[in-house]
mmCIF file of C-alpha atoms and ligand atoms in Angstrom:
data_model
loop_
_atom_site.group_PDB
_atom_site.id
_atom_site.type_symbol
_atom_site.label_atom_id
_atom_site.label_comp_id
_atom_site.label_asym_id
_atom_site.label_seq_id
_atom_site.Cartn_x
_atom_site.Cartn_y
_atom_site.Cartn_z
ATOM 1 C CA MET A 1 1.836 -30.417 10.464
ATOM 2 C CA THR A 2 1.838 -30.281 6.795
ATOM 3 C CA THR A 3 0.555 -27.496 4.106
ATOM 4 C CA THR A 4 -2.423 -28.069 1.707
ATOM 5 C CA ARG A 5 0.605 -27.976 -0.566
ATOM 6 C CA THR A 6 -0.612 -29.714 -4.255
ATOM 7 C CA PRO A 7 1.160 -29.638 -7.221
ATOM 8 C CA ALA A 8 2.075 -26.086 -9.270
ATOM 9 C CA THR A 9 -0.826 -26.973 -11.790
ATOM 10 C CA SER A 10 -3.313 -26.704 -9.304
ATOM 11 C CA GLY A 11 -2.307 -24.161 -7.671
ATOM 12 C CA PRO A 12 -0.390 -22.724 -4.373
ATOM 13 C CA GLY A 13 -0.228 -24.421 -0.633
ATOM 14 C CA VAL A 14 -2.213 -22.858 1.669
ATOM 15 C CA ALA A 15 -0.085 -22.309 5.316
ATOM 16 C CA ARG A 16 -2.002 -21.151 8.134
ATOM 17 C CA THR A 17 0.945 -21.660 10.723
ATOM 18 C CA PRO A 18 4.480 -20.538 11.222
ATOM 19 C CA GLY A 19 5.462 -24.251 11.533
ATOM 20 C CA GLU A 20 3.047 -25.051 7.965
ATOM 21 C CA LEU A 21 4.751 -22.390 6.183
ATOM 22 C CA ARG A 22 8.357 -22.834 7.432
ATOM 23 C CA SER A 23 7.407 -26.862 6.054
ATOM 24 C CA ALA A 24 6.314 -25.236 2.719
ATOM 25 C CA LEU A 25 9.475 -23.313 2.304
ATOM 26 C CA ALA A 26 11.958 -25.842 2.919
ATOM 27 C CA GLY A 27 14.425 -25.643 0.057
ATOM 28 C CA ALA A 28 12.885 -22.695 -1.791
ATOM 29 C CA GLY A 29 15.586 -20.634 -3.990
ATOM 30 C CA ARG A 30 15.147 -17.121 -3.485
ATOM 31 C CA LEU A 31 12.203 -16.003 -2.075
ATOM 32 C CA ALA A 32 9.961 -12.923 -2.255
ATOM 33 C CA LEU A 33 6.984 -12.432 0.133
ATOM 34 C CA VAL A 34 3.690 -9.892 -1.477
ATOM 35 C CA PRO A 35 2.303 -8.805 1.893
ATOM 36 C CA THR A 36 -1.313 -8.525 1.303
ATOM 37 C CA MET A 37 -4.809 -8.007 3.436
ATOM 38 C CA GLY A 38 -6.462 -10.191 0.536
ATOM 39 C CA ALA A 39 -9.447 -9.203 -1.200
ATOM 40 C CA LEU A 40 -7.293 -9.680 -3.912
ATOM 41 C CA HIS A 41 -7.760 -7.545 -7.630
ATOM 42 C CA GLU A 42 -5.589 -6.391 -10.189
ATOM 43 C CA GLY A 43 -3.134 -4.260 -8.660
ATOM 44 C CA HIS A 44 -2.187 -7.412 -6.332
ATOM 45 C CA ARG A 45 -1.872 -9.273 -8.929
ATOM 46 C CA SER A 46 0.717 -6.642 -11.139
ATOM 47 C CA LEU A 47 2.564 -7.140 -7.396
ATOM 48 C CA MET A 48 2.534 -10.676 -7.423
ATOM 49 C CA ARG A 49 4.114 -11.095 -11.442
ATOM 50 C CA LEU A 50 6.752 -8.614 -10.436
ATOM 51 C CA ALA A 51 7.402 -10.884 -7.700
ATOM 52 C CA ARG A 52 7.237 -13.850 -9.924
ATOM 53 C CA ALA A 53 9.989 -12.174 -12.458
ATOM 54 C CA GLU A 54 12.411 -11.719 -9.241
ATOM 55 C CA ALA A 55 12.332 -14.708 -7.215
ATOM 56 C CA ASP A 56 12.166 -19.087 -7.138
ATOM 57 C CA THR A 57 9.587 -18.790 -5.125
ATOM 58 C CA VAL A 58 6.645 -16.435 -4.148
ATOM 59 C CA VAL A 59 5.066 -15.995 -1.045
ATOM 60 C CA VAL A 60 1.398 -14.181 -0.691
ATOM 61 C CA SER A 61 0.399 -13.408 2.880
ATOM 62 C CA VAL A 62 -3.480 -12.706 3.590
ATOM 63 C CA PHE A 63 -3.844 -11.362 6.977
ATOM 64 C CA VAL A 64 -6.399 -8.730 7.909
ATOM 65 C CA ASN A 65 -4.170 -6.895 10.875
ATOM 66 C CA PRO A 66 -6.220 -5.423 13.576
ATOM 67 C CA LEU A 67 -3.124 -3.603 14.663
ATOM 68 C CA GLN A 68 -3.256 -1.175 11.521
ATOM 69 C CA PHE A 69 -7.205 -0.530 12.170
ATOM 70 C CA GLY A 70 -8.384 2.497 14.278
ATOM 71 C CA PRO A 71 -11.850 2.110 16.541
ATOM 72 C CA GLY A 72 -14.227 3.015 14.255
ATOM 73 C CA GLU A 73 -12.323 2.160 10.617
ATOM 74 C CA ASP A 74 -13.554 -0.716 8.520
ATOM 75 C CA LEU A 75 -11.759 -3.756 10.282
ATOM 76 C CA ASP A 76 -15.193 -5.659 10.863
ATOM 77 C CA ARG A 77 -16.616 -5.331 7.074
ATOM 78 C CA TYR A 78 -13.117 -5.333 5.467
ATOM 79 C CA PRO A 79 -13.737 -7.379 2.559
ATOM 80 C CA ARG A 80 -12.733 -11.325 2.848
ATOM 81 C CA ASP A 81 -12.624 -14.212 0.296
ATOM 82 C CA LEU A 82 -9.773 -16.477 0.960
ATOM 83 C CA PRO A 83 -10.905 -18.945 -1.623
ATOM 84 C CA GLY A 84 -11.032 -16.231 -4.047
ATOM 85 C CA ASP A 85 -7.593 -14.906 -3.066
ATOM 86 C CA VAL A 86 -6.019 -18.625 -3.546
ATOM 87 C CA ARG A 87 -7.747 -18.822 -7.053
ATOM 88 C CA GLN A 88 -6.178 -15.887 -8.493
ATOM 89 C CA CYS A 89 -3.010 -16.790 -6.546
ATOM 90 C CA ALA A 90 -3.030 -19.766 -8.327
ATOM 91 C CA GLU A 91 -3.698 -18.019 -11.726
ATOM 92 C CA GLU A 92 -0.184 -15.723 -11.090
ATOM 93 C CA GLY A 93 1.853 -19.099 -10.257
ATOM 94 C CA VAL A 94 2.323 -18.030 -6.745
ATOM 95 C CA ASP A 95 3.934 -20.722 -4.250
ATOM 96 C CA VAL A 96 2.731 -20.281 -0.787
ATOM 97 C CA VAL A 97 -0.149 -18.556 0.386
ATOM 98 C CA PHE A 98 0.223 -17.773 4.242
ATOM 99 C CA ALA A 99 -3.282 -17.130 5.725
ATOM 100 C CA PRO A 100 -3.151 -17.172 9.475
ATOM 101 C CA ASP A 101 -5.599 -16.213 11.535
ATOM 102 C CA THR A 102 -5.266 -13.661 14.383
ATOM 103 C CA ALA A 103 -4.167 -15.933 17.103
ATOM 104 C CA THR A 104 -1.851 -16.982 15.328
ATOM 105 C CA MET A 105 -0.310 -13.568 14.427
ATOM 106 C CA TYR A 106 -0.923 -12.105 17.959
ATOM 107 C CA PRO A 107 -1.416 -15.012 20.584
ATOM 108 C CA ARG A 108 -1.352 -12.367 23.207
ATOM 109 C CA GLU A 109 -1.198 -8.740 23.889
ATOM 110 C CA GLN A 110 1.905 -7.187 21.222
ATOM 111 C CA MET A 111 3.437 -4.966 23.616
ATOM 112 C CA ILE A 112 6.525 -4.790 21.695
ATOM 113 C CA THR A 113 5.684 -2.710 18.466
ATOM 114 C CA VAL A 114 7.553 -0.771 15.677
ATOM 115 C CA ASP A 115 7.523 3.124 16.004
ATOM 116 C CA ALA A 116 6.924 4.679 12.873
ATOM 117 C CA GLY A 117 8.367 7.929 14.244
ATOM 118 C CA THR A 118 7.409 11.093 13.339
ATOM 119 C CA MET A 119 7.170 10.242 9.382
ATOM 120 C CA GLY A 120 4.368 7.839 10.584
ATOM 121 C CA GLU A 121 2.450 11.032 12.024
ATOM 122 C CA ARG A 122 1.895 12.717 8.509
ATOM 123 C CA LEU A 123 -0.877 12.476 6.525
ATOM 124 C CA GLU A 124 -1.869 9.459 6.330
ATOM 125 C CA GLY A 125 -1.030 9.159 10.144
ATOM 126 C CA ALA A 126 -2.617 11.931 11.774
ATOM 127 C CA SER A 127 -5.807 11.003 9.844
ATOM 128 C CA ARG A 128 -5.417 7.448 11.202
ATOM 129 C CA PRO A 129 -3.078 7.565 14.276
ATOM 130 C CA GLY A 130 -1.247 4.420 15.182
ATOM 131 C CA HIS A 131 -2.202 2.773 11.374
ATOM 132 C CA PHE A 132 1.541 2.955 10.743
ATOM 133 C CA THR A 133 2.966 1.425 13.823
ATOM 134 C CA GLY A 134 0.271 -1.273 12.741
ATOM 135 C CA VAL A 135 1.372 -1.557 9.720
ATOM 136 C CA LEU A 136 5.376 -1.707 10.591
ATOM 137 C CA THR A 137 4.754 -3.876 13.141
ATOM 138 C CA VAL A 138 3.062 -7.074 11.267
ATOM 139 C CA VAL A 139 5.935 -6.373 8.327
ATOM 140 C CA ALA A 140 8.563 -6.938 10.563
ATOM 141 C CA LYS A 141 6.780 -10.245 11.432
ATOM 142 C CA LEU A 142 6.101 -11.077 8.392
ATOM 143 C CA PHE A 143 9.917 -10.853 7.512
ATOM 144 C CA HIS A 144 10.892 -12.881 10.560
ATOM 145 C CA LEU A 145 8.584 -15.676 9.995
ATOM 146 C CA VAL A 146 8.566 -15.663 5.832
ATOM 147 C CA ARG A 147 12.443 -14.460 5.715
ATOM 148 C CA PRO A 148 12.308 -12.996 2.398
ATOM 149 C CA ASP A 149 15.068 -12.038 -0.226
ATOM 150 C CA LEU A 150 13.146 -9.430 -1.776
ATOM 151 C CA ALA A 151 9.070 -7.848 -0.583
ATOM 152 C CA VAL A 152 7.140 -6.370 -3.425
ATOM 153 C CA PHE A 153 4.745 -3.225 -2.098
ATOM 154 C CA GLY A 154 2.202 -1.080 -3.957
ATOM 155 C CA GLU A 155 3.196 2.206 -4.910
ATOM 156 C CA LYS A 156 -0.373 3.535 -4.677
ATOM 157 C CA ASP A 157 0.250 3.167 -0.437
ATOM 158 C CA ALA A 158 3.514 5.655 -1.297
ATOM 159 C CA GLN A 159 3.966 6.744 2.716
ATOM 160 C CA GLN A 160 3.441 2.884 3.795
ATOM 161 C CA ILE A 161 6.309 1.916 1.019
ATOM 162 C CA ALA A 162 8.355 5.125 1.969
ATOM 163 C CA LEU A 163 8.167 3.766 5.465
ATOM 164 C CA VAL A 164 8.629 0.559 4.797
ATOM 165 C CA ARG A 165 12.080 1.201 3.279
ATOM 166 C CA ARG A 166 12.830 3.121 6.497
ATOM 167 C CA MET A 167 12.286 0.122 8.637
ATOM 168 C CA THR A 168 14.596 -1.908 6.618
ATOM 169 C CA ALA A 169 17.567 0.346 6.828
ATOM 170 C CA ASP A 170 16.793 1.570 9.873
ATOM 171 C CA LEU A 171 17.074 -2.440 11.821
ATOM 172 C CA ASN A 172 19.329 -3.458 8.981
ATOM 173 C CA LEU A 173 16.740 -5.979 7.731
ATOM 174 C CA PRO A 174 18.056 -8.412 4.951
ATOM 175 C CA VAL A 175 14.925 -7.575 3.175
ATOM 176 C CA ARG A 176 15.097 -5.458 -0.448
ATOM 177 C CA ILE A 177 12.351 -3.570 -0.911
ATOM 178 C CA VAL A 178 10.206 -3.539 -4.117
ATOM 179 C CA GLY A 179 7.558 -0.794 -5.410
ATOM 180 C CA ALA A 180 5.215 -2.031 -7.941
ATOM 181 C CA PRO A 181 3.993 0.585 -9.829
ATOM 182 C CA LEU A 182 0.371 1.984 -8.939
ATOM 183 C CA LEU A 183 -2.421 0.315 -11.178
ATOM 184 C CA ARG A 184 -5.328 2.220 -12.621
ATOM 185 C CA ASP A 185 -8.830 0.748 -13.367
ATOM 186 C CA PRO A 186 -10.036 1.926 -16.985
ATOM 187 C CA ASP A 187 -11.785 4.799 -15.629
ATOM 188 C CA GLY A 188 -8.536 5.391 -13.731
ATOM 189 C CA LEU A 189 -8.934 5.438 -9.986
ATOM 190 C CA ALA A 190 -6.514 3.925 -8.621
ATOM 191 C CA ALA A 191 -7.021 -0.226 -8.076
ATOM 192 C CA SER A 192 -8.037 -0.647 -4.249
ATOM 193 C CA SER A 193 -9.603 -3.573 -2.205
ATOM 194 C CA ARG A 194 -12.418 -0.792 -0.881
ATOM 195 C CA ASN A 195 -13.278 0.156 -4.501
ATOM 196 C CA ALA A 196 -15.579 -2.815 -4.097
ATOM 197 C CA TYR A 197 -17.556 -0.138 -1.289
ATOM 198 C CA LEU A 198 -18.671 2.662 -3.984
ATOM 199 C CA SER A 199 -22.229 2.484 -5.545
ATOM 200 C CA ALA A 200 -21.678 3.643 -9.218
ATOM 201 C CA ARG A 201 -22.480 7.358 -8.144
ATOM 202 C CA GLU A 202 -19.615 7.190 -5.182
ATOM 203 C CA ARG A 203 -16.848 6.147 -7.786
ATOM 204 C CA GLU A 204 -18.129 9.157 -10.679
ATOM 205 C CA SER A 205 -16.764 11.585 -7.777
ATOM 206 C CA ALA A 206 -14.300 9.726 -6.563
ATOM 207 C CA LEU A 207 -13.016 9.721 -10.080
ATOM 208 C CA ALA A 208 -12.075 13.576 -8.790
ATOM 209 C CA LEU A 209 -9.376 12.560 -6.998
ATOM 210 C CA PRO A 210 -7.113 11.039 -9.982
ATOM 211 C CA ARG A 211 -8.448 13.890 -11.642
ATOM 212 C CA ALA A 212 -7.210 16.683 -9.415
ATOM 213 C CA LEU A 213 -3.618 14.691 -9.582
ATOM 214 C CA SER A 214 -3.688 15.004 -13.140
ATOM 215 C CA ALA A 215 -3.717 18.779 -12.641
ATOM 216 C CA GLY A 216 -1.513 19.073 -10.369
ATOM 217 C CA ARG A 217 0.904 17.320 -12.487
ATOM 218 C CA ALA A 218 -0.230 19.170 -15.275
ATOM 219 C CA ALA A 219 0.890 21.710 -13.482
ATOM 220 C CA ALA A 220 4.488 21.162 -12.789
ATOM 221 C CA ASP A 221 6.589 23.476 -14.356
ATOM 222 C CA ARG A 222 4.971 26.581 -12.926
ATOM 223 C CA GLY A 223 6.172 25.101 -9.312
ATOM 224 C CA PRO A 224 4.737 23.558 -6.203
ATOM 225 C CA ASP A 225 1.945 26.199 -5.334
ATOM 226 C CA ALA A 226 0.500 25.886 -8.890
ATOM 227 C CA VAL A 227 0.510 22.251 -8.599
ATOM 228 C CA ARG A 228 -0.680 22.524 -5.103
ATOM 229 C CA ALA A 229 -3.453 24.790 -6.588
ATOM 230 C CA ALA A 230 -4.676 23.288 -9.421
ATOM 231 C CA ALA A 231 -5.344 20.252 -7.508
ATOM 232 C CA ARG A 232 -7.121 21.859 -5.150
ATOM 233 C CA ALA A 233 -9.545 23.670 -7.377
ATOM 234 C CA VAL A 234 -10.436 20.276 -8.961
ATOM 235 C CA LEU A 235 -11.018 19.069 -5.201
ATOM 236 C CA ASP A 236 -13.152 22.276 -4.467
ATOM 237 C CA GLY A 237 -15.555 21.507 -7.520
ATOM 238 C CA ALA A 238 -15.687 17.781 -6.342
ATOM 239 C CA ALA A 239 -16.572 18.815 -2.849
ATOM 240 C CA ARG A 240 -19.959 20.231 -4.510
ATOM 241 C CA ALA A 241 -20.479 16.954 -6.372
ATOM 242 C CA ILE A 242 -23.311 14.939 -5.587
ATOM 243 C CA PRO A 243 -22.306 12.725 -3.636
ATOM 244 C CA PRO A 244 -19.607 15.235 -2.563
ATOM 245 C CA ILE A 245 -16.186 14.163 -1.985
ATOM 246 C CA ALA A 246 -14.830 15.079 1.629
ATOM 247 C CA LEU A 247 -11.193 16.123 1.667
ATOM 248 C CA ASP A 248 -8.885 14.923 4.290
ATOM 249 C CA TYR A 249 -5.748 15.900 2.248
ATOM 250 C CA LEU A 250 -3.846 17.066 0.038
ATOM 251 C CA ALA A 251 -0.055 17.175 0.300
ATOM 252 C CA LEU A 252 3.029 17.790 -1.738
ATOM 253 C CA VAL A 253 5.741 15.620 -0.157
ATOM 254 C CA ASP A 254 9.257 14.487 -0.305
ATOM 255 C CA THR A 255 9.167 11.222 -1.856
ATOM 256 C CA ALA A 256 11.626 9.855 1.312
ATOM 257 C CA THR A 257 10.872 11.869 3.826
ATOM 258 C CA PHE A 258 7.153 12.927 3.543
ATOM 259 C CA ASP A 259 8.019 16.552 4.463
ATOM 260 C CA GLU A 260 5.638 19.116 2.796
ATOM 261 C CA VAL A 261 8.108 20.112 0.266
ATOM 262 C CA GLY A 262 8.653 23.940 -0.453
ATOM 263 C CA ALA A 263 7.881 26.695 -2.442
ATOM 264 C CA ASP A 264 11.354 26.376 -3.948
ATOM 265 C CA HIS A 265 11.604 22.968 -4.233
ATOM 266 C CA THR A 266 12.333 21.665 -7.759
ATOM 267 C CA GLY A 267 12.815 17.493 -8.591
ATOM 268 C CA GLN A 268 10.538 14.482 -8.118
ATOM 269 C CA ALA A 269 7.693 14.887 -5.242
ATOM 270 C CA CYS A 270 4.483 13.179 -4.360
ATOM 271 C CA LEU A 271 1.648 14.596 -4.629
ATOM 272 C CA ALA A 272 -0.798 12.730 -2.565
ATOM 273 C CA VAL A 273 -4.093 13.156 -1.420
ATOM 274 C CA ALA A 274 -7.165 11.488 0.316
ATOM 275 C CA ALA A 275 -10.423 12.102 0.554
ATOM 276 C CA ARG A 276 -13.623 10.179 2.026
ATOM 277 C CA VAL A 277 -16.895 9.307 -0.524
ATOM 278 C CA GLY A 278 -19.875 8.426 1.341
ATOM 279 C CA SER A 279 -18.141 5.943 3.939
ATOM 280 C CA THR A 280 -15.655 5.062 2.170
ATOM 281 C CA ARG A 281 -11.660 6.538 2.668
ATOM 282 C CA LEU A 282 -9.507 6.967 -0.807
ATOM 283 C CA ILE A 283 -6.231 7.363 -1.383
ATOM 284 C CA ASP A 284 -4.213 8.126 -4.456
ATOM 285 C CA ASN A 285 -1.060 9.406 -5.549
ATOM 286 C CA VAL A 286 1.488 10.734 -8.090
ATOM 287 C CA THR A 287 4.996 11.553 -8.901
ATOM 288 C CA VAL A 288 5.672 14.661 -9.907
ATOM 289 C CA ARG A 289 8.478 16.678 -11.330
ATOM 290 C CA LEU A 290 9.001 19.887 -10.038
ATOM 291 C CA ALA A 291 11.084 22.484 -12.545
ATOM 292 C CA ALA A 292 12.534 25.431 -11.077
ATOM 293 C CA ALA A 293 10.435 28.756 -11.345
ATOM 294 C CA ASP A 294 12.547 30.426 -13.327
ATOM 295 C CA ILE A 295 13.918 29.474 -16.669
ATOM 296 C CA GLY A 296 15.378 26.906 -17.822
ATOM 297 C CA GLY A 297 14.027 24.048 -15.700
ATOM 298 C CA THR A 298 16.489 21.241 -13.661
ATOM 299 C CA PRO A 299 18.729 19.058 -15.017
ATOM 300 C CA GLU A 300 17.267 15.349 -15.430
ATOM 301 C CA GLY A 301 18.087 13.439 -12.554
ATOM 302 C CA ASP A 302 18.650 16.673 -10.560
ATOM 303 C CA SER A 303 16.808 16.545 -7.178
ATOM 304 C CA SER A 304 16.729 18.427 -3.755
HETATM 305 O O1 PAF B 401 -0.853 -2.570 2.010
HETATM 306 C C1 PAF B 401 -1.550 -3.262 2.880
HETATM 307 O O2 PAF B 401 -2.040 -4.544 2.619
HETATM 308 C C2 PAF B 401 -0.902 -4.047 4.411
HETATM 309 O O3 PAF B 401 -1.327 -2.437 4.827
HETATM 310 C C3 PAF B 401 -0.153 -4.350 4.453
HETATM 311 C C4 PAF B 401 1.679 -4.330 3.572
HETATM 312 C C5 PAF B 401 -0.445 -6.001 3.650
HETATM 313 C C6 PAF B 401 0.279 -4.530 5.799
HETATM 314 O O4 PAF B 401 -1.037 -5.137 6.848
#
């Protein structure tokens, strides 16, 4: 049982099974994992670069995890391109690509799962019931299979990384979670594998998402309600665009708990949005620093 390991100059080894993975990682030093579902883009590559800077050995997992897709979601049409993914991993100096199939990851019905708790029921979790249980379960499995010292996740999926952080803390998993800043395409759209589904006109409408978040952030010195109202005004306009965007949620939440923040909240918060354009569902977020509503604002670093 050996991987198709090739010298570093010609690309990473591709491991398809836990056994191949263990052989490929024998003697690896400090190990970083970048979990992905493939269809890699510049956003993923920034995660790989962060991992590369922090570790001796970098593993990228490529697995479209059925457990995190609900009925009627895009599991079947989710973009898959393993050769292209391996090529990009080679360009980023990745050591091993772990690309198991579904039967390898789930050889039997997954009876025991990681419950995402109430945080997993809000926002993305409300729109996609069971999604975060699927995410946390596969991430926990990957952590046990790869045994990384650190794992890098994109901050574009803000609720996901908050939940992964909470899982590692609550379950005492010995993995440091590193967040990689959200990456935007030149037109401002958050980089996502799902952008590939968008027509040119849908993409134009989708740009209302980053515009709404910018408008919200620009209102931060007037407090949470002003932030929500400013972002909402842009999204209301986009609901009348052709093609329209159908808003799923707009929320201003605590970055660690994902509870909606109150009107008197000051300090850091996450302004998160999800919307559908045509049949494509997109998410985006920005961090907002809320000043106190009265004169003076809050001291740097203060948060409630
Ligand atoms: O963010 C993703 O691509 C997925 O949710 C993850 C973390 C790889 C788990 O399948």
